[in-house]
Short mmCIF file of C-alpha atoms in Angstrom, two decimals:
data_model
loop_
_atom_site.label_atom_id
_atom_site.label_comp_id
_atom_site.label_asym_id
_atom_site.label_seq_id
_atom_site.Cartn_x
_atom_site.Cartn_y
_atom_site.Cartn_z
CA MET A 225 -120.18 -21.79 66.11
CA PRO A 226 -118.91 -19.78 69.29
CA SER A 227 -119.34 -20.84 72.68
CA PRO A 228 -121.88 -19.26 74.97
CA PRO A 229 -120.28 -16.78 77.38
CA LEU A 230 -119.96 -17.73 81.02
CA SER A 231 -122.40 -16.29 83.34
CA LEU A 232 -121.22 -13.80 85.86
CA LEU A 233 -122.08 -16.38 88.74
CA SER A 234 -119.64 -18.98 87.10
CA LEU A 235 -117.12 -16.61 86.56
CA THR A 236 -116.90 -15.54 90.02
CA ALA A 237 -116.77 -18.97 91.34
CA MET A 238 -114.00 -19.76 88.93
CA LEU A 239 -112.28 -16.74 90.07
CA GLY A 240 -112.63 -17.62 93.87
CA LEU A 241 -111.29 -21.29 93.35
CA LEU A 242 -108.12 -19.94 91.35
CA VAL A 243 -107.18 -17.09 93.92
CA GLY A 244 -107.96 -19.84 97.07
CA CYS A 245 -105.48 -22.22 95.28
CA ALA A 246 -102.62 -19.86 94.17
CA SER A 247 -101.53 -18.77 97.72
CA GLY A 248 -99.34 -21.87 98.18
CA VAL A 249 -99.57 -21.39 101.72
CA PRO A 250 -101.00 -24.62 103.34
CA GLN A 251 -104.47 -24.50 104.99
CA ALA A 252 -102.96 -25.42 108.61
CA ILE A 253 -100.75 -22.49 108.31
CA ARG A 254 -102.99 -19.88 107.12
CA GLU A 255 -105.66 -20.75 109.77
CA ASP A 256 -104.87 -19.75 113.55
CA ALA A 257 -104.50 -22.38 115.75
CA LEU A 258 -107.23 -21.70 118.33
CA GLY A 259 -106.27 -21.74 121.88
CA SER A 260 -102.77 -22.30 120.79
CA PRO A 261 -100.31 -22.00 123.80
CA SER A 262 -97.51 -19.13 123.72
CA LEU A 263 -93.86 -20.16 123.63
CA ALA A 264 -93.55 -18.65 127.38
CA GLU A 265 -96.49 -20.92 128.42
CA VAL A 266 -95.30 -24.23 127.38
CA GLN A 267 -91.81 -23.20 128.71
CA GLU A 268 -93.60 -22.61 132.09
CA GLN A 269 -95.90 -25.86 131.99
CA PRO A 270 -95.02 -28.52 129.64
CA GLU A 271 -96.72 -31.24 130.92
CA ARG A 272 -99.92 -29.26 130.63
CA HIS A 273 -99.61 -28.50 127.05
CA ARG A 274 -98.24 -31.81 125.83
CA GLY A 275 -99.98 -32.72 122.52
CA ARG A 276 -101.78 -29.45 122.21
CA ARG A 277 -101.69 -28.03 118.82
CA ILE A 278 -99.76 -25.01 117.99
CA ARG A 279 -99.01 -22.46 115.13
CA TRP A 280 -95.65 -20.83 115.67
CA GLY A 281 -92.90 -19.25 113.47
CA GLY A 282 -89.78 -17.50 113.09
CA SER A 283 -86.25 -17.31 111.74
CA ILE A 284 -84.23 -20.56 111.29
CA LEU A 285 -81.17 -20.57 113.41
CA LYS A 286 -79.65 -24.00 112.26
CA VAL A 287 -80.59 -27.47 110.74
CA ARG A 288 -79.35 -30.74 112.17
CA ASN A 289 -79.91 -34.03 110.68
CA LEU A 290 -80.14 -37.05 113.23
CA ALA A 291 -80.38 -40.86 112.41
CA GLN A 292 -84.06 -40.88 112.13
CA THR A 293 -85.52 -37.24 111.98
CA THR A 294 -84.20 -33.73 111.14
CA GLU A 295 -84.33 -31.15 113.82
CA ILE A 296 -84.83 -27.26 113.16
CA GLU A 297 -83.98 -24.62 115.61
CA VAL A 298 -85.96 -21.61 115.26
CA LEU A 299 -85.88 -17.99 116.84
CA ALA A 300 -89.59 -17.47 117.77
CA ARG A 301 -91.21 -14.17 116.39
CA PRO A 302 -94.78 -13.09 116.35
CA LEU A 303 -97.11 -14.08 113.40
CA ASN A 304 -99.31 -11.94 111.33
CA ARG A 305 -102.84 -12.88 110.63
CA PHE A 306 -101.51 -14.93 107.66
CA GLY A 307 -99.27 -17.00 109.78
CA GLU A 308 -96.04 -15.29 108.54
CA PRO A 309 -93.44 -14.42 111.01
CA ASP A 310 -92.54 -10.73 111.41
CA ALA A 311 -88.88 -10.64 111.11
CA SER A 312 -88.58 -6.92 112.31
CA ALA A 313 -90.30 -8.02 115.54
CA GLY A 314 -88.12 -8.86 118.59
CA SER A 315 -87.76 -12.70 119.75
CA LEU A 316 -90.17 -14.64 121.79
CA GLY A 317 -87.80 -17.17 122.43
CA ARG A 318 -86.73 -20.28 120.72
CA PHE A 319 -88.16 -23.95 119.96
CA LEU A 320 -87.42 -26.89 118.20
CA ILE A 321 -89.18 -28.75 115.03
CA GLU A 322 -88.65 -32.35 114.80
CA ILE A 323 -89.45 -34.03 111.36
CA ALA A 324 -89.48 -37.30 110.52
CA GLY A 325 -86.64 -38.53 108.02
CA PHE A 326 -84.04 -36.24 105.91
CA ARG A 327 -84.32 -32.57 105.14
CA ASP A 328 -81.31 -30.96 103.45
CA PRO A 329 -80.06 -28.09 105.26
CA VAL A 330 -79.13 -26.01 102.01
CA GLU A 331 -83.42 -25.87 101.59
CA TYR A 332 -83.44 -24.55 105.02
CA PRO A 333 -81.16 -21.58 105.18
CA ALA A 334 -80.35 -19.63 108.26
CA GLU A 335 -82.52 -16.50 108.86
CA ARG A 336 -85.01 -17.77 106.19
CA LEU A 337 -88.82 -17.32 107.74
CA LEU A 338 -90.72 -20.34 108.56
CA THR A 339 -94.11 -21.38 110.26
CA VAL A 340 -94.94 -24.73 111.64
CA ALA A 341 -98.16 -26.30 112.63
CA GLY A 342 -97.97 -29.24 114.91
CA SER A 343 -98.04 -30.09 118.40
CA VAL A 344 -96.18 -29.63 121.50
CA ALA A 345 -94.10 -33.08 122.06
CA ARG A 346 -91.92 -32.15 125.18
CA VAL A 347 -89.83 -29.67 126.61
CA GLU A 348 -85.72 -30.28 126.30
CA ASN A 349 -83.07 -28.53 128.52
CA ARG A 350 -79.97 -27.39 126.26
CA PRO A 351 -77.40 -24.74 126.79
CA VAL A 352 -77.38 -21.86 124.67
CA GLY A 353 -73.82 -20.88 125.08
CA ASP A 354 -73.54 -20.88 128.98
CA PHE A 355 -77.20 -20.43 129.87
CA PRO A 356 -79.52 -23.52 130.37
CA TYR A 357 -82.54 -22.99 127.94
CA ARG A 358 -85.86 -24.77 127.92
CA TYR A 359 -86.22 -25.72 124.44
CA PRO A 360 -90.20 -26.49 123.36
CA VAL A 361 -90.12 -29.33 120.91
CA VAL A 362 -92.96 -29.30 118.27
CA ASP A 363 -93.87 -32.55 115.99
CA GLY A 364 -93.73 -30.62 112.75
CA ALA A 365 -96.83 -31.90 110.88
CA THR A 366 -97.02 -28.79 108.58
CA LEU A 367 -94.17 -26.46 107.49
CA HIS A 368 -94.19 -23.55 105.44
CA LEU A 369 -90.98 -21.60 104.19
CA TRP A 370 -92.03 -18.24 103.41
CA PRO A 371 -90.08 -16.83 100.18
CA GLN A 372 -87.15 -14.64 100.48
CA PRO A 373 -88.06 -10.91 100.07
CA ILE A 374 -87.03 -9.19 96.96
CA ALA A 375 -84.06 -7.09 97.28
CA LEU A 376 -84.90 -3.78 95.56
CA PRO A 377 -82.13 -1.99 94.09
CA PRO A 378 -81.18 1.46 95.75
CA TYR A 379 -83.15 4.36 94.63
CA PRO A 380 -81.69 6.16 91.47
CA ALA A 381 -79.34 9.17 92.39
CA PRO A 382 -81.18 12.34 92.66
CA TYR A 383 -80.03 15.18 90.25
CA PRO A 384 -76.58 16.13 90.55
CA TYR A 385 -76.48 19.43 92.50
CA PRO A 386 -77.04 22.20 91.52
CA TYR A 387 -80.55 21.78 89.95
CA PRO A 388 -80.53 24.05 86.65
CA TRP A 389 -83.62 26.12 87.66
CA TYR A 390 -82.61 26.57 91.76
CA ASP A 391 -79.60 27.55 93.17
CA PRO A 392 -80.17 27.87 97.21
CA TRP A 393 -77.95 31.31 97.24
CA LEU A 394 -79.27 32.71 94.24
CA GLY A 395 -82.45 31.81 93.87
CA SER A 396 -84.44 30.95 90.87
CA HIS A 397 -82.45 31.79 87.65
CA ARG A 398 -82.16 31.04 84.02
CA ASP A 399 -79.68 28.60 82.92
CA PRO A 400 -78.65 27.92 79.20
CA TRP A 401 -79.21 24.44 80.00
CA PHE A 402 -82.65 24.87 80.70
CA ASP A 403 -83.82 28.12 79.09
CA PRO A 404 -83.33 27.82 75.29
CA ARG A 405 -83.38 31.65 74.88
CA TYR A 406 -79.82 31.63 76.14
#
C-alpha cells in the first residue's frame, strides 16, 4: 500500500531545514556581529575594545605554528552580508588570528579567503618591512575558509575572420560555404 503524500506544509518545512543545513557556513560567520568595532578602531583604542566580539575577514598572508598556538596573518577586506570577504576590494589593514593547537599551513594557503568570529585579545606592535605596525590579535573562536573560486576556461575563440556571410569591405555576399546554390 503506497504511503500518503506529504502535505505542502511539511514539505516546505523539510525544504527549509535542508537549505539551512546545506550552506556549510557556521552561524557565527553568517550573522553580523552587531556593534563589532572596525580594525582601525581597535588599532587606535585597543584597551577600549579588548574582549569585544568581532567578525572580520580577508586574505591569508601567512601561517605560523608556535609551541601552543597557531597564528594566521590576514589582510583585512570588507565583508559582504553573508560574511565573505570581497577579494576585489582594497585592504582595510592587517590582523592576526590566534588559535589554540596546531593547524596545518597547507590547509590555510596564502591568498585564500577566510572569515573569523571571535574576540579582540590585544594589539601587538610588529614590523611590516621596516614600518612598525599595530596588529590587532583575535582569539579565533570560529573560522571559515571560503571555497576557491572556480577557474573558468577562456571563452571559445570566435569564428575565424572573415565570416562566411559578411565582409566589412564588400558587405554581405554569397559564399559557396554558406550558400548551397554555388
